[in-house]
Amino acid sequence: MKRLALLAGGALLALSSALVVAQDAPESLLPPGFDRPRPSRQPVTPTPPPSRPAEAAPASGSVSVPVVQALPGAGSATAPAGPGAMPSGARIPSLKELEAMSPDELDELLGLKPHSDMPAAARRSLKQVGVLASFEGGMPSASLGHQSPELVKAALDGNKGQLVSRWGHILLRRALASRLDAPSGMNPADFAAARTALLVRMGEGTIARALVQDIDAGNFSPALTQAAMDTYAATADVTGICPIVSVQGGLRKDADWRVLRAICTAFQGDSAGGMAQLDRLAGENAWPKIDMLLAQKYAGAAGKARRAVKIEWDGVGELTPWRYALTVAVGLEPPAELIAKAPARYSYSAALAPMVPLVSRAAAAERACAAGILSSSAMVDLYSQIYEQSDINGDYADAADALRNAYVGASPQDRMAALTTLWDGGKTAESRYSRLVLTAYAAARMPVDAAFAKQAPDLIAAMLAAGLDENALRWAPQADTGSLAWGQLALAQPARSTPVDGGALSSFYGNDPSDGYRKSRFLLAGLAGLGRIDQAAAQDFAAKLEIDLGRQTKWTKLIQAAADANNQSLVALLAGLGMQGDGWDKMTSLHLYHIVSALNRVGLSAEARMIAAEAVARG
């Protein structure tokens, strides 16, 4: 406010009247060299120099004239406007408008706004953008550099973010987070924007935010700015957008941007100015009333400009990204009926939000875990926190007790009973699979015993959900040929010495309870993709199931070509494109075959095996 008063008392009066030219300003305020009037352009008869000794006279007899060398790249036409000068053609704001401006807006008006949030020595290159280097498990950095930008963009933009496979989700997340060169001819910032947007659609807000923060704000494109806004909304990190807002300033005029700019003003030290801007935006109905109240409540936490804001949900029919973000950011929860009918992405956000109560996080985590967002270890950590809270009761407290018993039960039978209680406690197929992931390490501790043959398929599925294939393979001697346990292990084992014959496939088919023999279809597709089935048996079994694994589509040709080129990143993107859906009933055996085959050919055999085994377990 001191700065505003100073400007209003001096420079503002000059701006609002006639913009005083530089010669009229006090000499003490002008840069060196500009404190004298500009020489007249009219020819002036030179004054003879004072006489000096002959030996000191220049050889040419001329008088030396100072030469000012232009700065590189400055141009020779017009000198740039100095600080405090209005841009050419700009409208001079009124004194009232100037008084209402925040320091950030004044800096922008006077040309003082920085073009980057990083000092020159710390600015980062856009050559490779990502958070996972190749030596850390990321994809090869140059793998997309020579690919068609139209193909890469189509694979990213065409993916809605919901994948049927947990392991497919994990693979795609790894590809999107890798440090990659942009395809030749594609703006690196736009490439990062497309990856970030897909991560947000997948529910991976935390990874998306890390990707955004790998790029200096001064290098943002409009697409990346929008993707960043979606990212910070997904993570309820409202002020995370402020460095971008500070650099880009008034480049955007939409309601979301103006509200966020006002919030950032409040958190940058001008709480009164930020609240005043929010009041004006509320008067303009820039956002719905509930959203403006949430924004005012959030901004009110900055500085001393706090005010009592009552949040009422009457008449609110849906959640929006910023509505949800601001709600949890101020320590509230949306009404249960809004959460119940909201898309899955809100559950994914809640599962990762530390400010959300533990019970609400546990309910959301069941969806996030089945999707691949949370690991088995993360789920165990969450339920451990619930177990430690004596004031938490109900289903999730009981689940935490059962999980503890699954580890420390007095006997294998006690531990098995606890595992069964957890699995059967899942109210949906999605929730039950999440419980399998939760119990993966407890399942790995179970002894191989014929007494648990009935639970063997679930024990194996639980271990494979966390990638514990060596532990799962201990059950191979107990798995009867043609059983569900055998089918999962036939796909999960790292290598197989003999191909699967027709008799084993027929036995599995006879025991298959799934709709339309979906498990049998997926078993055939997985074995064929891994090259683990006798060709004659595969043809006979395919004819029996009435499927044609040799059928070609535009997508199958693309993923085959990517595998021929040994391009892991492109195969991962195309595999993600082919695994979209809200359940395994949306996956075809043709797509699964080509995904498993392509992944296996480019050196991603572990992912290929886990996806194939998951398909049989969940199909």
Coordinates of C-alpha atoms in Angstrom, one line a residue:
M1 CA 0.0 0.0 0.0
K2 CA 2.9 2.4 0.6
R3 CA 3.9 1.9 -3.0
L4 CA 0.4 2.6 -4.2
A5 CA 0.2 5.8 -2.1
L6 CA 3.6 7.0 -3.5
L7 CA 2.4 6.4 -7.1
A8 CA -0.9 8.1 -6.5
G9 CA 0.8 11.2 -5.0
G10 CA 3.4 11.6 -7.8
A11 CA 3.7 9.5 -10.9
L12 CA 0.0 8.6 -11.1
L13 CA -0.9 12.3 -11.4
A14 CA 1.5 12.6 -14.2
L15 CA 0.1 9.5 -15.9
S16 CA -3.5 10.7 -15.6
S17 CA -2.8 14.2 -17.0
A18 CA -0.4 14.3 -19.8
L19 CA 2.5 11.8 -19.3
V20 CA 5.4 14.1 -18.6
V21 CA 8.3 13.7 -21.0
A22 CA 11.7 12.7 -19.8
Q23 CA 13.2 16.2 -20.1
D24 CA 10.6 17.6 -17.6
A25 CA 11.5 15.1 -14.9
P26 CA 13.9 16.0 -12.1
E27 CA 17.4 15.3 -13.2
S28 CA 18.0 13.0 -10.1
L29 CA 15.4 10.6 -11.5
L30 CA 16.9 10.2 -14.9
P31 CA 19.5 7.7 -15.9
P32 CA 23.1 8.9 -16.4
G33 CA 23.5 10.5 -19.8
F34 CA 19.8 11.6 -20.0
D35 CA 20.1 14.5 -17.5
R36 CA 20.9 17.0 -20.2
P37 CA 18.7 18.3 -23.1
R38 CA 19.0 16.4 -26.4
P39 CA 21.3 18.4 -28.8
S40 CA 19.4 20.3 -31.5
R41 CA 19.2 18.5 -34.9
Q42 CA 19.9 21.9 -36.7
P43 CA 23.5 22.3 -38.1
V44 CA 25.6 24.2 -35.7
T45 CA 28.9 25.9 -36.5
P46 CA 31.5 24.2 -34.4
T47 CA 33.4 26.2 -31.9
P48 CA 37.1 26.1 -32.6
P49 CA 38.9 24.1 -30.0
P50 CA 41.3 25.9 -27.7
S51 CA 44.8 26.1 -28.9
R52 CA 47.1 23.3 -27.7
P53 CA 50.7 22.4 -28.3
A54 CA 51.4 21.2 -31.8
E55 CA 52.6 17.8 -30.7
A56 CA 49.3 17.2 -29.0
A57 CA 47.1 17.9 -32.1
P58 CA 45.5 14.9 -33.8
A59 CA 47.2 13.8 -37.0
S60 CA 44.1 14.3 -39.0
G61 CA 43.3 17.7 -37.6
S62 CA 39.7 16.6 -36.8
V63 CA 37.8 16.8 -33.6
S64 CA 36.9 13.4 -32.0
V65 CA 33.2 12.7 -31.5
P66 CA 31.8 10.2 -29.0
V67 CA 30.4 7.1 -30.6
V68 CA 27.5 5.2 -29.0
Q69 CA 27.4 1.5 -30.0
A70 CA 24.0 0.0 -30.3
L71 CA 23.2 -3.0 -28.1
P72 CA 23.1 -6.4 -30.0
G73 CA 19.6 -7.1 -31.2
A74 CA 18.2 -3.7 -30.0
G75 CA 17.4 -2.5 -33.5
S76 CA 18.0 0.9 -34.9
A77 CA 14.5 2.3 -35.3
T78 CA 13.2 3.2 -31.9
A79 CA 14.6 2.9 -28.5
P80 CA 12.4 0.7 -26.1
A81 CA 10.3 2.5 -23.6
G82 CA 11.9 2.7 -20.3
P83 CA 10.4 1.8 -16.9
G84 CA 7.4 4.0 -16.2
A85 CA 6.6 4.7 -19.8
M86 CA 3.3 3.7 -21.3
P87 CA 3.3 1.4 -24.4
S88 CA 2.5 3.2 -27.6
G89 CA -1.2 3.5 -28.2
A90 CA -2.1 2.3 -24.7
R91 CA -5.1 4.0 -23.0
I92 CA -4.1 6.0 -19.9
P93 CA -6.1 4.6 -17.0
S94 CA -8.0 7.0 -14.7
L95 CA -6.8 7.7 -11.2
K96 CA -9.7 5.6 -9.8
E97 CA -8.6 2.6 -12.0
L98 CA -5.0 3.1 -10.9
E99 CA -6.0 3.1 -7.2
A100 CA -7.9 -0.2 -7.7
M101 CA -4.9 -1.9 -9.3
S102 CA -2.8 -4.4 -7.4
P103 CA 1.0 -4.1 -7.4
D104 CA 1.1 -6.9 -9.9
E105 CA -1.2 -5.1 -12.3
L106 CA 0.7 -1.9 -11.9
D107 CA 4.0 -3.6 -12.8
E108 CA 2.3 -5.0 -15.9
L109 CA 1.0 -1.5 -16.8
L110 CA 4.3 0.2 -16.3
G111 CA 6.3 -2.6 -18.2
L112 CA 8.0 -3.8 -15.0
K113 CA 6.7 -7.4 -15.0
P114 CA 9.4 -10.0 -15.4
H115 CA 9.2 -12.4 -18.4
S116 CA 10.5 -15.3 -16.4
D117 CA 10.3 -16.5 -12.8
M118 CA 13.9 -17.9 -12.9
P119 CA 17.2 -16.1 -13.0
A120 CA 19.1 -16.5 -16.3
A121 CA 21.6 -18.9 -14.9
A122 CA 18.9 -21.2 -13.5
R123 CA 16.6 -21.4 -16.5
R124 CA 16.0 -24.9 -17.9
S125 CA 16.1 -26.2 -21.4
L126 CA 13.0 -27.5 -23.1
K127 CA 14.9 -30.2 -25.0
Q128 CA 13.9 -32.9 -22.6
V129 CA 10.9 -32.5 -20.3
G130 CA 9.9 -35.0 -17.6
V131 CA 10.6 -36.3 -14.2
L132 CA 11.8 -39.8 -14.8
A133 CA 15.2 -40.3 -16.6
S134 CA 16.0 -43.4 -18.6
F135 CA 18.5 -44.6 -15.9
E136 CA 15.7 -44.3 -13.3
G137 CA 13.3 -46.6 -15.2
G138 CA 11.9 -44.0 -17.7
M139 CA 11.6 -44.5 -21.4
P140 CA 14.5 -43.7 -23.8
S141 CA 14.6 -40.0 -24.1
A142 CA 14.9 -39.9 -27.9
S143 CA 12.2 -42.5 -28.6
L144 CA 9.6 -40.0 -29.8
G145 CA 11.9 -37.4 -31.3
H146 CA 11.6 -38.7 -34.9
Q147 CA 8.0 -39.8 -34.7
S148 CA 5.1 -38.0 -36.5
P149 CA 3.9 -35.2 -34.2
E150 CA 0.3 -35.8 -35.5
L151 CA 0.5 -39.5 -34.4
V152 CA 1.9 -38.7 -31.0
K153 CA -0.7 -35.9 -30.4
A154 CA -3.5 -38.2 -31.5
A155 CA -2.4 -41.0 -29.2
L156 CA -2.3 -38.5 -26.3
D157 CA -5.4 -36.4 -27.0
G158 CA -7.5 -39.5 -28.0
N159 CA -7.0 -41.2 -24.6
K160 CA -9.8 -40.3 -22.2
G161 CA -7.7 -41.5 -19.3
Q162 CA -9.7 -44.4 -17.9
L163 CA -8.0 -47.7 -18.6
V164 CA -9.4 -51.2 -17.9
S165 CA -6.0 -52.5 -16.7
R166 CA -4.2 -51.4 -13.5
W167 CA -0.9 -52.5 -15.0
G168 CA -1.7 -50.7 -18.2
H169 CA -2.3 -47.5 -16.2
I170 CA 1.0 -47.9 -14.4
L171 CA 2.9 -48.4 -17.7
L172 CA 1.3 -45.4 -19.4
R173 CA 2.0 -43.2 -16.3
R174 CA 5.6 -44.2 -16.5
A175 CA 5.8 -43.3 -20.2
L176 CA 4.2 -39.9 -19.7
A177 CA 6.4 -39.0 -16.8
S178 CA 9.7 -39.9 -18.7
R179 CA 12.2 -37.3 -19.7
L180 CA 11.5 -37.2 -23.5
D181 CA 12.4 -35.1 -26.5
A182 CA 9.4 -33.6 -28.2
P183 CA 8.6 -35.0 -31.7
S184 CA 10.3 -33.0 -34.4
G185 CA 8.2 -30.1 -35.4
M186 CA 6.1 -30.1 -32.2
N187 CA 6.4 -27.3 -29.7
P188 CA 8.0 -28.9 -26.6
A189 CA 5.6 -26.9 -24.3
D190 CA 2.6 -28.2 -26.2
F191 CA 4.0 -31.7 -26.0
A192 CA 4.3 -31.3 -22.3
A193 CA 0.8 -29.9 -22.2
A194 CA -0.7 -32.9 -24.0
R195 CA 1.1 -35.3 -21.6
T196 CA 0.0 -33.3 -18.5
A197 CA -3.6 -33.2 -19.7
L198 CA -3.7 -36.9 -20.1
L199 CA -2.1 -37.5 -16.6
V200 CA -4.9 -35.3 -15.2
R201 CA -7.6 -37.3 -17.0
M202 CA -6.0 -40.4 -15.5
G203 CA -6.2 -39.0 -12.0
E204 CA -2.4 -38.6 -11.7
G205 CA -2.5 -35.0 -10.5
T206 CA 0.7 -35.3 -8.5
I207 CA 2.7 -36.6 -11.4
A208 CA 1.1 -34.0 -13.7
R209 CA 2.1 -31.2 -11.3
A210 CA 5.7 -32.4 -11.2
L211 CA 5.8 -32.4 -15.0
V212 CA 4.4 -28.8 -15.1
Q213 CA 7.0 -27.7 -12.5
D214 CA 9.8 -29.0 -14.7
I215 CA 9.2 -26.1 -17.1
D216 CA 9.9 -22.4 -16.4
A217 CA 6.8 -20.3 -16.4
G218 CA 8.3 -18.0 -19.1
N219 CA 8.3 -20.9 -21.5
F220 CA 4.6 -21.8 -21.1
S221 CA 2.4 -22.0 -24.2
P222 CA -1.4 -21.3 -23.9
A223 CA -2.0 -25.1 -24.0
L224 CA 0.4 -25.7 -21.2
T225 CA -1.0 -22.9 -19.1
Q226 CA -4.5 -24.5 -19.3
A227 CA -3.1 -27.9 -18.5
A228 CA -1.3 -26.4 -15.5
M229 CA -4.5 -24.9 -14.3
D230 CA -6.2 -28.2 -14.5
T231 CA -3.3 -29.8 -12.7
Y232 CA -3.4 -27.5 -9.7
A233 CA -7.2 -27.9 -9.5
A234 CA -6.8 -31.7 -9.5
T235 CA -4.3 -31.5 -6.6
A236 CA -6.2 -28.7 -4.7
D237 CA -2.9 -26.7 -4.8
V238 CA -4.6 -23.4 -5.5
T239 CA -1.6 -21.1 -5.0
G240 CA 0.6 -23.4 -7.1
I241 CA -0.6 -21.6 -10.2
C242 CA 0.7 -18.2 -8.8
P243 CA 4.2 -18.2 -10.3
I244 CA 2.6 -18.7 -13.8
V245 CA 0.0 -16.1 -13.1
S246 CA 2.7 -13.7 -12.0
V247 CA 4.7 -14.1 -15.2
Q248 CA 1.8 -14.2 -17.6
G249 CA -0.3 -11.5 -15.9
G250 CA -3.1 -10.2 -18.1
L251 CA -2.5 -12.5 -21.1
R252 CA -5.8 -14.3 -20.2
K253 CA -9.1 -12.6 -19.4
D254 CA -11.4 -15.5 -18.6
A255 CA -13.1 -15.8 -15.3
D256 CA -11.0 -18.7 -13.9
W257 CA -7.8 -16.7 -14.6
R258 CA -9.1 -13.5 -13.1
V259 CA -10.3 -15.2 -9.9
L260 CA -7.0 -17.1 -9.5
R261 CA -5.1 -13.9 -10.1
A262 CA -7.0 -12.2 -7.3
I263 CA -6.3 -15.1 -5.0
C264 CA -2.6 -14.9 -5.9
T265 CA -2.6 -11.2 -5.2
A266 CA -3.9 -11.9 -1.7
F267 CA -1.2 -14.5 -1.0
Q268 CA 1.6 -12.3 -2.4
G269 CA 1.2 -9.7 0.4
D270 CA -1.7 -7.6 -0.8
S271 CA -4.6 -9.3 1.0
A272 CA -6.8 -6.3 1.0
G273 CA -6.3 -5.7 -2.7
G274 CA -6.9 -9.4 -3.5
M275 CA -10.2 -9.4 -1.5
A276 CA -11.2 -6.2 -3.3
Q277 CA -10.7 -7.8 -6.6
L278 CA -12.7 -10.9 -5.6
D279 CA -15.5 -8.6 -4.4
R280 CA -15.6 -6.9 -7.8
L281 CA -15.6 -10.3 -9.6
A282 CA -18.4 -11.5 -7.3
G283 CA -20.4 -8.4 -8.4
E284 CA -19.7 -9.3 -12.1
N285 CA -20.9 -12.9 -11.4
A286 CA -17.6 -14.2 -12.8
W287 CA -18.1 -17.4 -10.9
P288 CA -21.2 -19.0 -9.4
K289 CA -22.0 -17.8 -5.9
I290 CA -20.8 -21.0 -4.2
D291 CA -17.4 -20.8 -6.0
M292 CA -16.9 -17.1 -5.2
L293 CA -17.6 -17.7 -1.5
L294 CA -15.1 -20.5 -1.5
A295 CA -12.5 -18.3 -3.2
Q296 CA -13.1 -15.5 -0.7
K297 CA -12.8 -18.0 2.2
Y298 CA -9.5 -19.3 0.8
A299 CA -8.1 -15.9 0.1
G300 CA -9.2 -14.7 3.5
A301 CA -6.6 -16.9 5.1
A302 CA -3.8 -14.7 3.7
G303 CA -2.8 -11.6 5.8
K304 CA -5.2 -9.8 8.0
A305 CA -8.1 -9.4 5.6
R306 CA -10.1 -12.3 7.1
R307 CA -13.8 -12.3 7.0
A308 CA -16.6 -14.7 8.1
V309 CA -17.7 -16.7 5.0
K310 CA -20.5 -19.2 5.3
I311 CA -20.6 -21.9 2.7
E312 CA -24.1 -23.2 1.9
W313 CA -24.6 -26.0 -0.6
D314 CA -28.3 -25.5 -1.2
G315 CA -29.1 -25.6 -4.9
V316 CA -25.6 -26.8 -5.9
G317 CA -26.1 -29.7 -8.3
E318 CA -22.6 -30.8 -9.3
L319 CA -18.9 -30.6 -8.6
T320 CA -16.4 -28.7 -10.8
P321 CA -12.6 -29.0 -10.5
W322 CA -12.1 -25.6 -8.9
R323 CA -15.2 -26.0 -6.7
Y324 CA -13.8 -29.3 -5.3
A325 CA -10.3 -28.0 -5.0
L326 CA -11.2 -24.9 -3.0
T327 CA -13.6 -26.9 -0.8
V328 CA -11.0 -29.3 0.4
A329 CA -8.3 -26.6 0.5
V330 CA -10.3 -24.7 3.1
G331 CA -10.8 -27.8 5.2
L332 CA -14.4 -28.7 4.1
E333 CA -15.9 -31.7 2.3
P334 CA -18.6 -31.5 -0.4
P335 CA -21.9 -33.1 0.4
A336 CA -21.9 -36.9 0.2
E337 CA -24.6 -36.9 -2.5
L338 CA -22.5 -34.7 -4.8
I339 CA -19.5 -37.0 -4.2
A340 CA -21.6 -40.1 -5.0
K341 CA -22.6 -38.9 -8.4
A342 CA -19.3 -37.2 -9.3
P343 CA -16.9 -38.7 -11.9
A344 CA -14.1 -41.0 -10.7
R345 CA -11.5 -38.2 -11.0
Y346 CA -12.8 -36.6 -7.8
S347 CA -12.2 -39.8 -5.9
Y348 CA -8.7 -40.0 -7.4
S349 CA -8.0 -36.5 -6.2
A350 CA -9.4 -37.2 -2.7
A351 CA -7.3 -40.4 -2.4
L352 CA -4.1 -38.3 -2.8
A353 CA -5.2 -35.2 -0.8
P354 CA -3.6 -35.1 2.7
M355 CA -6.2 -32.6 3.9
V356 CA -9.1 -35.0 3.3
P357 CA -10.2 -37.0 6.4
L358 CA -8.9 -40.5 6.6
V359 CA -12.2 -42.3 6.2
S360 CA -13.1 -40.3 3.1
R361 CA -9.6 -41.0 1.7
A362 CA -10.1 -44.7 2.3
A363 CA -13.4 -44.7 0.4
A364 CA -11.7 -42.9 -2.5
A365 CA -8.6 -45.0 -2.3
E366 CA -10.5 -48.2 -3.2
R367 CA -11.2 -46.7 -6.6
A368 CA -7.8 -45.1 -7.0
C369 CA -6.0 -48.3 -6.1
A370 CA -7.9 -50.5 -8.5
A371 CA -7.2 -48.0 -11.2
G372 CA -3.4 -48.1 -10.6
I373 CA -2.9 -44.7 -8.9
L374 CA -2.1 -46.1 -5.5
S375 CA 0.3 -49.0 -4.8
S376 CA -0.1 -51.8 -2.3
S377 CA 2.4 -50.1 0.0
A378 CA 0.5 -46.8 -0.1
M379 CA -2.7 -48.6 0.7
V380 CA -1.1 -50.3 3.7
D381 CA 0.2 -47.0 4.9
L382 CA -3.3 -45.5 4.7
Y383 CA -4.9 -48.3 6.7
S384 CA -2.1 -48.2 9.2
Q385 CA -3.1 -44.6 9.9
I386 CA -6.7 -45.6 10.3
Y387 CA -5.7 -48.3 12.7
E388 CA -3.8 -45.8 14.9
Q389 CA -6.9 -43.5 15.2
S390 CA -9.0 -44.7 18.1
D391 CA -11.8 -42.3 17.2
I392 CA -12.4 -44.0 13.8
N393 CA -15.1 -46.7 13.8
G394 CA -17.0 -48.5 11.1
D395 CA -16.2 -50.6 8.1
Y396 CA -12.7 -49.0 7.4
A397 CA -11.7 -49.4 11.1
D398 CA -12.7 -53.1 10.9
A399 CA -10.8 -53.4 7.6
A400 CA -7.7 -52.0 9.3
D401 CA -8.0 -54.6 12.1
A402 CA -8.4 -57.4 9.6
L403 CA -5.4 -56.2 7.7
R404 CA -3.3 -56.3 10.8
N405 CA -4.5 -59.9 11.6
A406 CA -3.6 -60.9 8.0
Y407 CA 0.0 -60.1 9.0
V408 CA 0.2 -61.1 12.6
G409 CA -2.5 -63.8 13.0
A410 CA -1.4 -66.6 15.3
S411 CA -1.8 -69.3 12.6
P412 CA -1.9 -69.5 8.8
Q413 CA -5.6 -70.3 9.2
D414 CA -6.2 -67.1 11.2
R415 CA -4.3 -65.1 8.6
M416 CA -6.2 -66.7 5.8
A417 CA -9.5 -65.9 7.5
A418 CA -8.5 -62.3 7.8
L419 CA -7.6 -62.1 4.1
T420 CA -10.9 -63.7 3.1
T421 CA -12.8 -61.2 5.3
L422 CA -11.1 -58.3 3.6
W423 CA -11.7 -59.7 0.1
D424 CA -15.4 -60.4 0.7
G425 CA -15.8 -57.0 2.2
G426 CA -15.4 -55.4 -1.2
K427 CA -18.9 -54.3 -2.3
T428 CA -18.1 -54.1 -6.0
A429 CA -15.7 -55.9 -8.3
E430 CA -13.6 -52.8 -8.4
S431 CA -13.5 -52.6 -4.6
R432 CA -12.7 -56.3 -4.3
Y433 CA -9.8 -56.0 -6.6
S434 CA -8.5 -53.1 -4.6
R435 CA -8.6 -55.3 -1.5
L436 CA -6.5 -57.8 -3.4
V437 CA -3.9 -55.1 -4.1
L438 CA -4.1 -54.1 -0.4
T439 CA -3.3 -57.6 0.8
A440 CA -0.6 -58.4 -1.8
Y441 CA 2.3 -58.6 0.7
A442 CA 0.2 -60.4 3.3
A443 CA -0.7 -63.0 0.7
A444 CA 3.0 -63.5 -0.2
R445 CA 3.6 -64.5 3.5
M446 CA 1.1 -67.3 3.3
P447 CA 2.5 -70.8 3.2
V448 CA 1.9 -73.0 0.1
D449 CA -0.7 -75.5 1.5
A450 CA -3.3 -77.7 -0.2
A451 CA -5.7 -76.6 2.5
F452 CA -5.8 -73.2 0.9
A453 CA -6.4 -74.5 -2.7
K454 CA -9.7 -72.8 -2.8
Q455 CA -8.2 -69.4 -2.1
A456 CA -5.2 -70.0 -4.3
P457 CA -6.6 -68.0 -7.3
D458 CA -7.2 -64.9 -5.1
L459 CA -3.8 -65.3 -3.4
I460 CA -2.1 -65.4 -6.7
A461 CA -4.1 -62.5 -8.1
A462 CA -3.2 -60.4 -5.1
M463 CA 0.5 -61.1 -5.4
L464 CA 0.5 -60.4 -9.1
A465 CA -1.4 -57.2 -8.6
A466 CA 1.8 -55.9 -6.8
G467 CA 4.2 -57.6 -9.2
L468 CA 5.3 -60.3 -6.8
D469 CA 5.5 -63.0 -9.5
E470 CA 8.3 -65.0 -7.8
N471 CA 6.1 -65.4 -4.7
A472 CA 3.1 -66.3 -6.8
L473 CA 5.0 -69.0 -8.7
R474 CA 5.6 -70.9 -5.4
W475 CA 2.0 -72.0 -5.9
A476 CA 2.6 -73.7 -9.2
P477 CA 2.9 -77.2 -7.8
Q478 CA -0.6 -76.7 -6.2
A479 CA -2.2 -75.3 -9.3
D480 CA -4.1 -78.0 -11.3
T481 CA -3.8 -77.7 -15.1
G482 CA -6.8 -75.8 -16.5
S483 CA -7.6 -74.1 -13.2
L484 CA -7.8 -70.3 -12.7
A485 CA -4.6 -70.4 -10.6
W486 CA -2.8 -72.3 -13.4
G487 CA -4.0 -69.8 -16.1
Q488 CA -2.6 -66.8 -14.2
L489 CA 0.7 -68.5 -13.5
A490 CA 1.1 -69.7 -17.1
L491 CA 1.0 -66.1 -18.1
A492 CA 3.0 -64.6 -15.2
Q493 CA 6.0 -66.8 -15.3
P494 CA 9.1 -65.1 -16.8
A495 CA 9.8 -68.0 -19.2
R496 CA 8.2 -71.2 -20.2
S497 CA 10.0 -74.2 -21.6
T498 CA 7.1 -76.0 -23.3
P499 CA 4.1 -74.4 -25.1
V500 CA 0.6 -74.8 -23.7
D501 CA -1.3 -77.5 -25.5
G502 CA -4.9 -77.9 -26.5
G503 CA -5.8 -80.2 -23.6
A504 CA -4.9 -77.5 -21.0
L505 CA -6.9 -74.9 -22.9
S506 CA -9.9 -77.2 -23.1
S507 CA -9.7 -77.9 -19.4
F508 CA -9.6 -74.1 -18.7
Y509 CA -12.5 -73.6 -21.0
G510 CA -14.6 -76.2 -19.2
N511 CA -13.9 -74.5 -15.8
D512 CA -14.5 -70.9 -17.1
P513 CA -17.6 -69.3 -15.4
S514 CA -17.1 -65.8 -17.0
D515 CA -19.6 -64.2 -19.3
G516 CA -19.0 -65.3 -22.9
Y517 CA -15.9 -67.2 -21.8
R518 CA -14.1 -64.0 -21.5
K519 CA -11.3 -65.4 -19.3
S520 CA -10.7 -68.1 -21.9
R521 CA -10.5 -65.5 -24.6
F522 CA -8.0 -63.5 -22.6
L523 CA -5.9 -66.6 -21.8
L524 CA -5.6 -67.4 -25.5
A525 CA -4.8 -63.8 -26.4
G526 CA -2.1 -63.5 -23.6
L527 CA -0.5 -66.9 -24.4
A528 CA -0.4 -66.1 -28.1
G529 CA 1.0 -62.6 -27.5
L530 CA 3.8 -64.1 -25.3
G531 CA 4.4 -66.9 -27.8
R532 CA 3.6 -69.6 -25.3
I533 CA 1.0 -71.7 -27.2
D534 CA 1.1 -74.4 -29.8
Q535 CA 0.1 -72.8 -33.1
A536 CA -2.3 -75.6 -34.0
A537 CA -3.9 -75.5 -30.6
A538 CA -4.2 -71.7 -30.8
Q539 CA -6.0 -72.0 -34.2
D540 CA -8.4 -74.7 -32.9
F541 CA -9.1 -72.8 -29.7
A542 CA -9.7 -69.5 -31.5
A543 CA -12.1 -71.2 -33.9
K544 CA -13.9 -72.7 -30.9
L545 CA -14.2 -69.2 -29.3
E546 CA -15.1 -67.6 -32.7
I547 CA -12.3 -65.0 -32.6
D548 CA -9.8 -64.0 -35.2
L549 CA -6.5 -62.8 -33.8
G550 CA -5.2 -62.1 -37.3
R551 CA -7.7 -59.4 -38.1
Q552 CA -6.1 -56.0 -38.8
T553 CA -7.3 -52.5 -38.0
K554 CA -5.6 -49.1 -38.3
W555 CA -4.6 -49.3 -34.6
T556 CA -3.2 -52.9 -34.8
K557 CA -1.0 -51.8 -37.8
L558 CA 0.3 -48.8 -35.9
I559 CA 1.2 -50.7 -32.7
Q560 CA 2.8 -53.5 -34.8
A561 CA 4.9 -50.9 -36.7
A562 CA 5.9 -49.3 -33.4
A563 CA 7.0 -52.7 -32.1
D564 CA 8.9 -53.4 -35.4
A565 CA 10.8 -50.2 -34.7
N566 CA 11.5 -51.3 -31.1
N567 CA 10.0 -48.0 -29.9
Q568 CA 9.0 -48.5 -26.2
S569 CA 7.4 -45.1 -25.7
L570 CA 5.2 -45.2 -28.8
V571 CA 4.1 -48.8 -28.0
A572 CA 3.2 -47.7 -24.5
L573 CA 1.1 -44.7 -25.8
L574 CA -0.7 -46.9 -28.3
A575 CA -1.3 -49.7 -25.7
G576 CA -2.9 -47.1 -23.5
L577 CA -5.1 -46.0 -26.3
G578 CA -6.2 -49.6 -26.8
M579 CA -7.0 -50.2 -23.2
Q580 CA -9.6 -47.6 -22.6
G581 CA -12.8 -48.5 -20.8
D582 CA -14.5 -48.7 -17.4
G583 CA -14.3 -52.5 -17.2
W584 CA -12.7 -55.6 -18.7
D585 CA -15.9 -56.3 -20.6
K586 CA -14.8 -53.3 -22.8
M587 CA -11.5 -55.1 -23.7
T588 CA -11.4 -57.4 -26.8
S589 CA -9.1 -60.4 -27.1
L590 CA -7.7 -58.8 -30.4
H591 CA -6.6 -55.7 -28.6
L592 CA -5.1 -57.7 -25.7
Y593 CA -3.2 -59.9 -28.1
H594 CA -1.6 -57.0 -29.9
I595 CA -0.8 -55.1 -26.7
V596 CA 0.8 -58.1 -25.0
S597 CA 2.7 -59.0 -28.2
A598 CA 4.0 -55.5 -28.8
L599 CA 5.1 -55.0 -25.2
N600 CA 6.9 -58.3 -25.2
R601 CA 8.7 -57.5 -28.4
V602 CA 10.1 -54.2 -27.3
G603 CA 11.5 -55.5 -24.0
L604 CA 8.6 -54.7 -21.7
S605 CA 7.9 -58.4 -21.1
A606 CA 7.3 -57.9 -17.4
E607 CA 4.5 -55.4 -18.1
A608 CA 3.1 -57.7 -20.8
R609 CA 3.0 -60.7 -18.5
M610 CA 1.3 -58.7 -15.7
I611 CA -1.3 -57.2 -18.0
A612 CA -2.2 -60.6 -19.4
A613 CA -2.4 -62.2 -16.0
E614 CA -4.6 -59.4 -14.7
A615 CA -6.9 -59.8 -17.7
V616 CA -7.5 -63.5 -16.8
A617 CA -8.0 -62.7 -13.1
R618 CA -10.4 -59.8 -13.6
G619 CA -12.1 -60.8 -16.9

